Every structure is written in structure tokens, then in C-alpha cells.
Amino acid sequence: MKPAMAKEHEAEPDTGKCLFCQIHDPEVNDLLFTGQEIYVRLDNFPAAKGHVEVVPIRHVASYFDLTPSEHTEVYALIKRAQQYIEERFQPDGYTIGVNEGRAAGRTIDHLHIHLIPRYEGDVPDPRGGIRHVLPGTDPDEWLA
């Protein structure tokens, strides 16, 4: 059973622990692979088929606080996760995202990088991609 969505910035509601710090608890984390400092898990609330999260083992909130070795392993495991997704789902593209800070929508204060497979037709007009999180981003209004 996957956990209920935690309220903003709270620990996992049933245990009081950080969701991402419960690495080896299969009730909350469906691990794909683990490195020395980073792991990859299936997203509990996937936005698309194959949506995964790349997560530091160390409890760290900000992407900008990663150590050089964590940053190196993040890159390696994002590539490995992309290969995993590619083999199983053959998406047409990817969105990679971090909600860095509360103003950006972070709800759990433990860094997690989303790797979301994208498929032709999954949204009516994908132009602009992540720019759509803010108002005034209509691609038809952009200058050529």
C-alpha cells in the first residue's frame, strides 16, 4: 500500500518519517536501483507511464546542496533510469524536473528529481514544456 499524499512539507503521515529516507521500505518506496549515494524509485503518483524519481540517500533538501560525488551519481543514474524507461515504454520524449524550494512547489523537503516520460498526444500542445507552470507562457505569443 502506497502512502497517502503528505500535507505540504510534512513527513510521511503514517510514520512521521521522511518518505525518501525510508529507502528500503517497500510499502513506501518501489526501488529500481541504488547507487552509493543516490537511488531511483518509481513515483508513487506517476504523471505518466514510467515516471521515476532520482533521490539522494542522504537527507538533503536542495539540488544546490549536493556534493560533487552525489551530483556525478545523479547524472549517471538519470542516464540509467532513462535507459530503463526507454527499453520498457519507448516514450517520445522526457521532462526532467526539480521543484526547488516551496515557491516552486516542493512538498517534501528531501530532494527528488523527476524523470517523466512523455508521449505524443499526452497533452494537446506541449510547446513551452515546463514554462507552463507560470502564467503568460502561451507559445503562440512568443516572438520568432
Short mmCIF file of C-alpha atoms in Angstrom, two decimals:
data_model
loop_
_atom_site.label_atom_id
_atom_site.label_comp_id
_atom_site.label_asym_id
_atom_site.label_seq_id
_atom_site.Cartn_x
_atom_site.Cartn_y
_atom_site.Cartn_z
CA MET A 1 0.00 0.00 0.00
CA LYS A 2 1.42 3.36 -1.03
CA PRO A 3 1.19 6.27 1.44
CA ALA A 4 -1.42 8.99 1.27
CA MET A 5 -0.10 12.27 -0.07
CA ALA A 6 1.53 14.16 2.77
CA LYS A 7 0.45 17.70 3.52
CA GLU A 8 2.84 20.33 2.31
CA HIS A 9 6.34 19.95 3.80
CA GLU A 10 5.32 17.26 6.26
CA ALA A 11 6.84 13.88 6.87
CA GLU A 12 5.05 10.77 5.64
CA PRO A 13 1.79 10.82 7.65
CA ASP A 14 1.66 7.22 8.91
CA THR A 15 5.20 7.02 10.28
CA GLY A 16 6.31 10.60 10.81
CA LYS A 17 9.43 9.79 8.77
CA CYS A 18 10.61 11.35 5.56
CA LEU A 19 9.22 9.33 2.65
CA PHE A 20 12.52 9.36 0.79
CA CYS A 21 14.57 8.37 3.84
CA GLN A 22 12.61 5.10 4.08
CA ILE A 23 14.65 3.71 1.21
CA HIS A 24 14.22 0.01 1.87
CA ASP A 25 10.58 0.06 2.99
CA PRO A 26 8.63 -1.47 0.09
CA GLU A 27 5.40 -0.05 1.49
CA VAL A 28 6.54 3.46 0.51
CA ASN A 29 9.43 3.03 -1.94
CA ASP A 30 9.43 0.88 -5.04
CA LEU A 31 13.17 0.83 -5.77
CA LEU A 32 14.53 0.30 -9.25
CA PHE A 33 18.22 0.59 -8.44
CA THR A 34 20.55 2.00 -5.83
CA GLY A 35 23.98 3.53 -6.16
CA GLN A 36 26.44 4.51 -3.45
CA GLU A 37 24.76 7.86 -2.73
CA ILE A 38 21.68 8.02 -4.96
CA TYR A 39 18.74 5.73 -5.71
CA VAL A 40 15.98 5.55 -8.30
CA ARG A 41 12.38 4.73 -7.41
CA LEU A 42 9.05 4.60 -9.16
CA ASP A 43 6.94 7.66 -8.41
CA ASN A 44 4.03 6.87 -6.06
CA PHE A 45 1.75 9.19 -8.04
CA PRO A 46 3.09 8.91 -11.60
CA ALA A 47 2.31 11.67 -14.06
CA ALA A 48 2.98 9.22 -16.92
CA LYS A 49 3.75 5.57 -17.54
CA GLY A 50 7.35 5.01 -16.36
CA HIS A 51 7.66 8.16 -14.19
CA VAL A 52 10.60 7.76 -11.79
CA GLU A 53 12.40 9.84 -9.19
CA VAL A 54 16.16 10.09 -8.65
CA VAL A 55 16.81 10.65 -4.94
CA PRO A 56 19.87 11.21 -2.74
CA ILE A 57 20.24 8.67 0.05
CA ARG A 58 21.43 11.49 2.32
CA HIS A 59 18.59 13.69 3.56
CA VAL A 60 19.22 16.90 1.63
CA ALA A 61 16.54 19.36 0.54
CA SER A 62 18.23 21.31 -2.24
CA TYR A 63 19.74 20.29 -5.55
CA PHE A 64 22.30 23.03 -4.91
CA ASP A 65 23.47 21.30 -1.73
CA LEU A 66 24.52 18.08 -3.46
CA THR A 67 28.14 17.13 -3.01
CA PRO A 68 30.24 16.76 -6.18
CA SER A 69 30.11 12.97 -5.90
CA GLU A 70 26.31 13.00 -5.40
CA HIS A 71 25.95 15.25 -8.42
CA THR A 72 28.06 12.87 -10.51
CA GLU A 73 25.98 9.90 -9.42
CA VAL A 74 22.70 11.77 -10.07
CA TYR A 75 23.80 12.20 -13.68
CA ALA A 76 24.78 8.53 -14.01
CA LEU A 77 21.51 7.27 -12.51
CA ILE A 78 19.34 9.61 -14.57
CA LYS A 79 21.01 8.11 -17.64
CA ARG A 80 20.47 4.58 -16.30
CA ALA A 81 16.82 5.38 -15.48
CA GLN A 82 16.31 6.79 -18.97
CA GLN A 83 17.63 3.55 -20.48
CA TYR A 84 15.32 1.54 -18.23
CA ILE A 85 12.30 3.62 -19.31
CA GLU A 86 13.32 3.55 -22.96
CA GLU A 87 13.52 -0.25 -23.02
CA ARG A 88 10.15 -0.74 -21.33
CA PHE A 89 7.97 2.12 -22.55
CA GLN A 90 9.55 3.71 -25.66
CA PRO A 91 8.45 7.28 -24.87
CA ASP A 92 8.67 10.07 -27.41
CA GLY A 93 10.44 12.46 -25.03
CA TYR A 94 11.19 13.29 -21.40
CA THR A 95 10.63 16.03 -18.88
CA ILE A 96 13.24 16.28 -16.12
CA GLY A 97 12.26 18.44 -13.19
CA VAL A 98 13.08 19.55 -9.68
CA ASN A 99 10.72 21.57 -7.52
CA GLU A 100 13.49 23.59 -5.88
CA GLY A 101 12.00 25.33 -2.87
CA ARG A 102 8.49 25.78 -1.61
CA ALA A 103 7.72 28.61 -4.03
CA ALA A 104 8.45 26.14 -6.84
CA GLY A 105 6.03 23.58 -5.43
CA ARG A 106 8.25 21.29 -3.38
CA THR A 107 6.07 19.37 -0.91
CA ILE A 108 8.65 17.02 0.65
CA ASP A 109 11.86 18.63 1.87
CA HIS A 110 14.12 15.89 0.51
CA LEU A 111 15.48 16.42 -2.98
CA HIS A 112 13.91 14.24 -5.66
CA ILE A 113 14.42 14.71 -9.37
CA HIS A 114 11.52 13.68 -11.57
CA LEU A 115 12.21 11.88 -14.84
CA ILE A 116 8.87 11.82 -16.61
CA PRO A 117 8.47 10.01 -19.92
CA ARG A 118 6.42 11.96 -22.45
CA TYR A 119 4.26 10.55 -25.20
CA GLU A 120 2.91 12.13 -28.39
CA GLY A 121 -0.57 13.43 -27.58
CA ASP A 122 -0.21 13.27 -23.78
CA VAL A 123 -1.15 16.96 -23.76
CA PRO A 124 -2.82 18.91 -26.56
CA ASP A 125 0.09 21.34 -27.10
CA PRO A 126 3.41 20.50 -25.42
CA ARG A 127 5.20 23.62 -26.72
CA GLY A 128 6.80 25.51 -23.88
CA GLY A 129 7.00 22.44 -21.65
CA ILE A 130 7.81 23.42 -18.08
CA ARG A 131 7.25 27.09 -18.87
CA HIS A 132 3.54 26.39 -18.38
CA VAL A 133 3.97 26.35 -14.60
CA LEU A 134 3.84 30.16 -14.74
CA PRO A 135 1.20 32.41 -16.32
CA GLY A 136 1.90 34.27 -19.57
CA THR A 137 3.65 31.40 -21.32
CA ASP A 138 1.44 30.93 -24.38
CA PRO A 139 3.80 29.75 -27.15
CA ASP A 140 1.59 31.43 -29.77
CA GLU A 141 2.54 34.79 -28.23
CA TRP A 142 6.32 34.23 -28.38
CA LEU A 143 8.33 36.18 -30.89
CA ALA A 144 10.01 34.16 -33.60
#
